[in-house]
mmCIF file with all atom_site columns, C-alpha atoms in Angstrom:
data_model
loop_
_atom_site.group_PDB
_atom_site.id
_atom_site.type_symbol
_atom_site.label_atom_id
_atom_site.label_alt_id
_atom_site.label_comp_id
_atom_site.label_asym_id
_atom_site.label_entity_id
_atom_site.label_seq_id
_atom_site.pdbx_PDB_ins_code
_atom_site.Cartn_x
_atom_site.Cartn_y
_atom_site.Cartn_z
_atom_site.occupancy
_atom_site.B_iso_or_equiv
_atom_site.pdbx_formal_charge
_atom_site.auth_seq_id
_atom_site.auth_comp_id
_atom_site.auth_asym_id
_atom_site.auth_atom_id
_atom_site.pdbx_PDB_model_num
ATOM 1   C CA . SER O 1 1   ? 276.194 130.581 75.001  1.00 58.00 ? 198 SER O CA 1
ATOM 2   C CA . ARG O 1 2   ? 273.237 129.074 73.110  1.00 63.00 ? 199 ARG O CA 1
ATOM 3   C CA . VAL O 1 3   ? 272.755 126.374 75.731  1.00 62.00 ? 200 VAL O CA 1
ATOM 4   C CA . ILE O 1 4   ? 272.813 128.932 78.529  1.00 64.00 ? 201 ILE O CA 1
ATOM 5   C CA . GLY O 1 5   ? 270.428 131.145 76.544  1.00 64.00 ? 202 GLY O CA 1
ATOM 6   C CA . ALA O 1 6   ? 267.993 128.287 75.995  1.00 63.00 ? 203 ALA O CA 1
ATOM 7   C CA . LEU O 1 7   ? 268.061 127.359 79.672  1.00 63.00 ? 204 LEU O CA 1
ATOM 8   C CA . ALA O 1 8   ? 267.536 130.988 80.679  1.00 62.00 ? 205 ALA O CA 1
ATOM 9   C CA . TYR O 1 9   ? 264.535 131.141 78.348  1.00 63.00 ? 206 TYR O CA 1
ATOM 10  C CA . GLY O 1 10  ? 263.079 127.890 79.715  1.00 60.00 ? 207 GLY O CA 1
ATOM 11  C CA . ALA O 1 11  ? 263.713 128.850 83.319  1.00 58.00 ? 208 ALA O CA 1
ATOM 12  C CA . GLY O 1 12  ? 262.015 132.186 82.622  1.00 57.00 ? 209 GLY O CA 1
ATOM 13  C CA . TYR O 1 13  ? 258.735 130.362 82.314  1.00 57.00 ? 210 TYR O CA 1
ATOM 14  C CA . GLU O 1 14  ? 259.429 128.624 85.620  1.00 54.00 ? 211 GLU O CA 1
ATOM 15  C CA . ALA O 1 15  ? 259.701 125.244 83.959  1.00 55.00 ? 212 ALA O CA 1
ATOM 16  C CA . MET O 1 16  ? 260.471 123.431 87.186  1.00 57.00 ? 213 MET O CA 1
ATOM 17  C CA . SER O 1 17  ? 261.711 120.380 85.321  1.00 63.00 ? 214 SER O CA 1
ATOM 18  C CA . TRP O 1 18  ? 264.504 122.581 83.939  1.00 65.00 ? 215 TRP O CA 1
ATOM 19  C CA . THR O 1 19  ? 265.686 123.998 87.239  1.00 71.00 ? 216 THR O CA 1
ATOM 20  C CA . GLN O 1 20  ? 267.951 121.086 88.189  1.00 73.00 ? 217 GLN O CA 1
ATOM 21  C CA . THR O 1 21  ? 269.735 121.260 84.836  1.00 74.00 ? 218 THR O CA 1
ATOM 22  C CA . ALA O 1 22  ? 269.853 125.049 84.979  1.00 75.00 ? 219 ALA O CA 1
ATOM 23  C CA . LEU O 1 23  ? 271.379 124.984 88.452  1.00 81.00 ? 220 LEU O CA 1
ATOM 24  C CA . GLU O 1 24  ? 274.048 122.535 87.291  1.00 80.00 ? 221 GLU O CA 1
ATOM 25  C CA . VAL O 1 25  ? 274.893 124.780 84.323  1.00 79.00 ? 222 VAL O CA 1
ATOM 26  C CA . VAL O 1 26  ? 275.140 127.849 86.566  1.00 79.00 ? 223 VAL O CA 1
ATOM 27  C CA . GLU O 1 27  ? 277.478 125.980 88.920  1.00 82.00 ? 224 GLU O CA 1
ATOM 28  C CA . VAL O 1 28  ? 279.691 124.627 86.125  1.00 80.00 ? 225 VAL O CA 1
ATOM 29  C CA . CYS O 1 29  ? 279.839 127.943 84.255  1.00 79.00 ? 226 CYS O CA 1
ATOM 30  C CA . LYS O 1 30  ? 280.680 130.031 87.338  1.00 79.00 ? 227 LYS O CA 1
ATOM 31  C CA . PRO O 1 31  ? 284.289 130.629 86.192  1.00 78.00 ? 228 PRO O CA 1
ATOM 32  C CA . CYS O 1 32  ? 282.993 132.405 83.068  1.00 73.00 ? 229 CYS O CA 1
ATOM 33  C CA . ILE O 1 33  ? 282.450 135.589 85.095  1.00 71.00 ? 230 ILE O CA 1
ATOM 34  C CA . LYS O 1 34  ? 286.240 135.981 85.108  1.00 70.00 ? 231 LYS O CA 1
ATOM 35  C CA . TRP O 1 35  ? 286.590 135.920 81.321  1.00 67.00 ? 232 TRP O CA 1
ATOM 36  C CA . ASP O 1 36  ? 287.335 138.988 79.265  1.00 65.00 ? 233 ASP O CA 1
ATOM 37  C CA . CYS O 1 37  ? 285.109 138.542 76.214  1.00 65.00 ? 234 CYS O CA 1
ATOM 38  C CA . GLU O 1 38  ? 286.130 141.763 74.430  1.00 67.00 ? 235 GLU O CA 1
ATOM 39  C CA . GLY O 1 39  ? 282.590 143.074 74.166  1.00 63.00 ? 236 GLY O CA 1
ATOM 40  C CA . ARG O 1 40  ? 280.957 139.742 73.342  1.00 62.00 ? 237 ARG O CA 1
ATOM 41  C CA . THR O 1 41  ? 278.820 139.493 76.436  1.00 69.00 ? 238 THR O CA 1
ATOM 42  C CA . TYR O 1 42  ? 275.848 137.413 75.230  1.00 70.00 ? 239 TYR O CA 1
ATOM 43  C CA . ALA O 1 43  ? 276.931 134.309 77.159  1.00 72.00 ? 240 ALA O CA 1
ATOM 44  C CA . MET O 1 44  ? 277.570 136.385 80.286  1.00 75.00 ? 241 MET O CA 1
ATOM 45  C CA . ASP O 1 45  ? 274.198 138.091 80.008  1.00 75.00 ? 242 ASP O CA 1
ATOM 46  C CA . CYS O 1 46  ? 272.481 134.726 79.576  1.00 76.00 ? 243 CYS O CA 1
ATOM 47  C CA . TYR O 1 47  ? 274.395 133.368 82.566  1.00 77.00 ? 244 TYR O CA 1
ATOM 48  C CA . LEU O 1 48  ? 273.200 136.239 84.758  1.00 79.00 ? 245 LEU O CA 1
ATOM 49  C CA . LYS O 1 49  ? 269.611 135.932 83.494  1.00 78.00 ? 246 LYS O CA 1
ATOM 50  C CA . LEU O 1 50  ? 269.676 132.248 84.340  1.00 78.00 ? 247 LEU O CA 1
ATOM 51  C CA . LEU O 1 51  ? 271.090 132.966 87.793  1.00 80.00 ? 248 LEU O CA 1
ATOM 52  C CA . VAL O 1 52  ? 268.443 135.612 88.505  1.00 78.00 ? 249 VAL O CA 1
ATOM 53  C CA . ARG O 1 53  ? 265.617 133.381 87.283  1.00 77.00 ? 250 ARG O CA 1
ATOM 54  C CA . LEU O 1 54  ? 266.791 130.537 89.501  1.00 78.00 ? 251 LEU O CA 1
ATOM 55  C CA . CYS O 1 55  ? 266.930 132.961 92.431  1.00 76.00 ? 252 CYS O CA 1
ATOM 56  C CA . HIS O 1 56  ? 263.349 134.031 91.703  1.00 74.00 ? 253 HIS O CA 1
ATOM 57  C CA . ILE O 1 57  ? 262.125 130.455 91.313  1.00 73.00 ? 254 ILE O CA 1
ATOM 58  C CA . TYR O 1 58  ? 263.689 129.394 94.602  1.00 72.00 ? 255 TYR O CA 1
ATOM 59  C CA . ASP O 1 59  ? 263.130 132.804 96.263  1.00 67.00 ? 256 ASP O CA 1
ATOM 60  C CA . THR O 1 60  ? 266.432 132.573 98.110  1.00 56.00 ? 257 THR O CA 1
ATOM 61  C CA . ARG O 1 61  ? 266.012 135.948 99.760  1.00 55.00 ? 258 ARG O CA 1
ATOM 62  C CA . GLY O 1 62  ? 263.754 134.394 102.389 1.00 58.00 ? 259 GLY O CA 1
ATOM 63  C CA . GLY O 1 63  ? 266.290 131.714 103.249 1.00 61.00 ? 260 GLY O CA 1
ATOM 64  C CA . VAL O 1 64  ? 266.103 128.011 102.563 1.00 62.00 ? 261 VAL O CA 1
ATOM 65  C CA . LYS O 1 65  ? 262.594 126.705 103.076 1.00 68.00 ? 262 LYS O CA 1
ATOM 66  C CA . LYS O 1 66  ? 261.912 123.828 105.431 1.00 69.00 ? 263 LYS O CA 1
ATOM 67  C CA . VAL O 1 67  ? 259.916 120.626 104.992 1.00 68.00 ? 264 VAL O CA 1
ATOM 68  C CA . LYS O 1 68  ? 257.271 122.066 107.322 1.00 68.00 ? 265 LYS O CA 1
ATOM 69  C CA . ASP O 1 69  ? 256.835 124.940 104.824 1.00 73.00 ? 266 ASP O CA 1
ATOM 70  C CA . GLY O 1 70  ? 255.991 122.401 102.128 1.00 75.00 ? 267 GLY O CA 1
ATOM 71  C CA . ALA O 1 71  ? 259.422 122.184 100.492 1.00 74.00 ? 268 ALA O CA 1
ATOM 72  C CA . SER O 1 72  ? 260.598 118.877 99.077  1.00 78.00 ? 269 SER O CA 1
ATOM 73  C CA . GLN O 1 73  ? 264.034 117.484 99.925  1.00 81.00 ? 270 GLN O CA 1
ATOM 74  C CA . GLU O 1 74  ? 265.122 118.227 96.347  1.00 79.00 ? 271 GLU O CA 1
ATOM 75  C CA . GLN O 1 75  ? 264.019 121.854 96.639  1.00 78.00 ? 272 GLN O CA 1
ATOM 76  C CA . ILE O 1 76  ? 265.846 122.241 99.952  1.00 80.00 ? 273 ILE O CA 1
ATOM 77  C CA . LEU O 1 77  ? 269.006 120.778 98.406  1.00 84.00 ? 274 LEU O CA 1
ATOM 78  C CA . ASN O 1 78  ? 268.748 123.012 95.327  1.00 82.00 ? 275 ASN O CA 1
ATOM 79  C CA . GLU O 1 79  ? 268.133 126.147 97.388  1.00 81.00 ? 276 GLU O CA 1
ATOM 80  C CA . THR O 1 80  ? 271.134 125.310 99.560  1.00 82.00 ? 277 THR O CA 1
ATOM 81  C CA . ARG O 1 81  ? 273.304 124.781 96.465  1.00 85.00 ? 278 ARG O CA 1
ATOM 82  C CA . LEU O 1 82  ? 272.119 128.068 94.972  1.00 83.00 ? 279 LEU O CA 1
ATOM 83  C CA . GLN O 1 83  ? 272.868 130.023 98.151  1.00 81.00 ? 280 GLN O CA 1
ATOM 84  C CA . LYS O 1 84  ? 276.342 128.459 98.292  1.00 84.00 ? 281 LYS O CA 1
ATOM 85  C CA . LEU O 1 85  ? 276.892 129.502 94.676  1.00 85.00 ? 282 LEU O CA 1
ATOM 86  C CA . GLN O 1 86  ? 275.753 133.058 95.467  1.00 82.00 ? 283 GLN O CA 1
ATOM 87  C CA . ARG O 1 87  ? 278.307 133.287 98.303  1.00 81.00 ? 284 ARG O CA 1
ATOM 88  C CA . GLU O 1 88  ? 281.053 131.947 96.008  1.00 84.00 ? 285 GLU O CA 1
ATOM 89  C CA . LEU O 1 89  ? 280.169 134.496 93.325  1.00 84.00 ? 286 LEU O CA 1
ATOM 90  C CA . VAL O 1 90  ? 280.390 137.316 95.866  1.00 82.00 ? 287 VAL O CA 1
ATOM 91  C CA . LYS O 1 91  ? 283.863 136.151 96.871  1.00 82.00 ? 288 LYS O CA 1
ATOM 92  C CA . ASP O 1 92  ? 284.856 136.173 93.178  1.00 83.00 ? 289 ASP O CA 1
ATOM 93  C CA . LEU O 1 93  ? 283.729 139.781 92.590  1.00 82.00 ? 290 LEU O CA 1
ATOM 94  C CA . SER O 1 94  ? 287.294 141.104 92.630  1.00 83.00 ? 291 SER O CA 1
ATOM 95  C CA . GLU O 1 95  ? 288.174 138.776 89.734  1.00 83.00 ? 292 GLU O CA 1
ATOM 96  C CA . VAL O 1 96  ? 285.304 139.740 87.404  1.00 80.00 ? 293 VAL O CA 1
ATOM 97  C CA . ALA O 1 97  ? 286.756 140.732 84.039  1.00 73.00 ? 294 ALA O CA 1
ATOM 98  C CA . THR O 1 98  ? 284.791 143.877 83.135  1.00 77.00 ? 295 THR O CA 1
ATOM 99  C CA . SER O 1 99  ? 283.132 146.673 85.083  1.00 81.00 ? 296 SER O CA 1
ATOM 100 C CA . ARG O 1 100 ? 279.884 146.145 83.138  1.00 79.00 ? 297 ARG O CA 1
ATOM 101 C CA . LEU O 1 101 ? 279.736 142.489 84.131  1.00 80.00 ? 298 LEU O CA 1
ATOM 102 C CA . LEU O 1 102 ? 280.709 143.354 87.710  1.00 83.00 ? 299 LEU O CA 1
ATOM 103 C CA . ALA O 1 103 ? 277.821 145.822 87.973  1.00 84.00 ? 300 ALA O CA 1
ATOM 104 C CA . ARG O 1 104 ? 275.373 143.323 86.473  1.00 82.00 ? 301 ARG O CA 1
ATOM 105 C CA . LEU O 1 105 ? 276.562 140.557 88.801  1.00 82.00 ? 302 LEU O CA 1
ATOM 106 C CA . ILE O 1 106 ? 276.186 142.770 91.884  1.00 83.00 ? 303 ILE O CA 1
ATOM 107 C CA . TRP O 1 107 ? 272.708 143.743 90.689  1.00 81.00 ? 304 TRP O CA 1
ATOM 108 C CA . ALA O 1 108 ? 271.783 140.086 90.126  1.00 79.00 ? 305 ALA O CA 1
ATOM 109 C CA . LEU O 1 109 ? 272.992 138.960 93.546  1.00 79.00 ? 306 LEU O CA 1
ATOM 110 C CA . ALA O 1 110 ? 272.049 141.902 95.751  1.00 76.00 ? 307 ALA O CA 1
ATOM 111 C CA . GLU O 1 111 ? 268.314 141.421 95.334  1.00 72.00 ? 308 GLU O CA 1
ATOM 112 C CA . HIS O 1 112 ? 268.513 137.908 96.718  1.00 71.00 ? 309 HIS O CA 1
ATOM 113 C CA . PHE O 1 113 ? 270.525 138.313 99.900  1.00 68.00 ? 310 PHE O CA 1
ATOM 114 C CA . ASP O 1 114 ? 268.770 137.578 103.160 1.00 62.00 ? 311 ASP O CA 1
ATOM 115 C CA . LEU O 1 115 ? 269.312 141.065 104.605 1.00 61.00 ? 312 LEU O CA 1
ATOM 116 C CA . ALA O 1 116 ? 267.082 140.326 107.578 1.00 60.00 ? 313 ALA O CA 1
ATOM 117 C CA . GLY O 1 117 ? 269.405 137.483 108.492 1.00 60.00 ? 314 GLY O CA 1
ATOM 118 C CA . LEU O 1 118 ? 272.569 139.606 108.580 1.00 63.00 ? 315 LEU O CA 1
ATOM 119 C CA . ASP O 1 119 ? 274.336 139.639 111.914 1.00 66.00 ? 316 ASP O CA 1
ATOM 120 C CA . PRO O 1 120 ? 275.248 143.193 113.065 1.00 66.00 ? 317 PRO O CA 1
ATOM 121 C CA . LEU O 1 121 ? 278.280 141.683 114.774 1.00 68.00 ? 318 LEU O CA 1
ATOM 122 C CA . LEU O 1 122 ? 279.656 140.893 111.308 1.00 68.00 ? 319 LEU O CA 1
ATOM 123 C CA . ALA O 1 123 ? 279.785 144.572 110.315 1.00 69.00 ? 320 ALA O CA 1
ATOM 124 C CA . ASP O 1 124 ? 283.603 144.471 110.215 1.00 76.00 ? 321 ASP O CA 1
ATOM 125 C CA . ASP O 1 125 ? 283.919 140.911 108.908 1.00 75.00 ? 322 ASP O CA 1
ATOM 126 C CA . PRO O 1 126 ? 285.724 140.892 105.532 1.00 74.00 ? 323 PRO O CA 1
ATOM 127 C CA . GLU O 1 127 ? 284.007 137.578 104.665 1.00 73.00 ? 324 GLU O CA 1
ATOM 128 C CA . ASP O 1 128 ? 280.469 138.975 105.122 1.00 72.00 ? 325 ASP O CA 1
ATOM 129 C CA . PRO O 1 129 ? 278.769 139.152 101.671 1.00 70.00 ? 326 PRO O CA 1
ATOM 130 C CA . LEU O 1 130 ? 277.447 142.666 102.217 1.00 70.00 ? 327 LEU O CA 1
ATOM 131 C CA . ASN O 1 131 ? 280.899 143.947 103.208 1.00 72.00 ? 328 ASN O CA 1
ATOM 132 C CA . ILE O 1 132 ? 282.430 142.365 100.116 1.00 71.00 ? 329 ILE O CA 1
ATOM 133 C CA . ILE O 1 133 ? 279.926 144.121 97.851  1.00 71.00 ? 330 ILE O CA 1
ATOM 134 C CA . VAL O 1 134 ? 280.360 147.468 99.608  1.00 67.00 ? 331 VAL O CA 1
#
């Protein structure tokens, strides 16, 4: 939990040199959302803060940027990885251990979905991220 907390703190100041490491930690620690920590939620809170800060740094709501928009190949790769992680976390919502963590996770993810990119034809699709949250 201290490592995640330190990364969340560093990523909070948009230390771009930390984002690669932070993204790797968020990917590796993804299963922790399923743990029941009996009220000890510091690590979970730090995990969600780190996830939200990465989402803000990469601004995933607008979709993955392109080279023509000035994005580097590394940034494109990291944004793609982060969006994949967001979709995986949505699919894991039913397995989240506590209602408090579930609410915080939905809050953390919902702000960063590309709502403009949703296909109205997917309104009944059980795999659509918005349908899963609803």
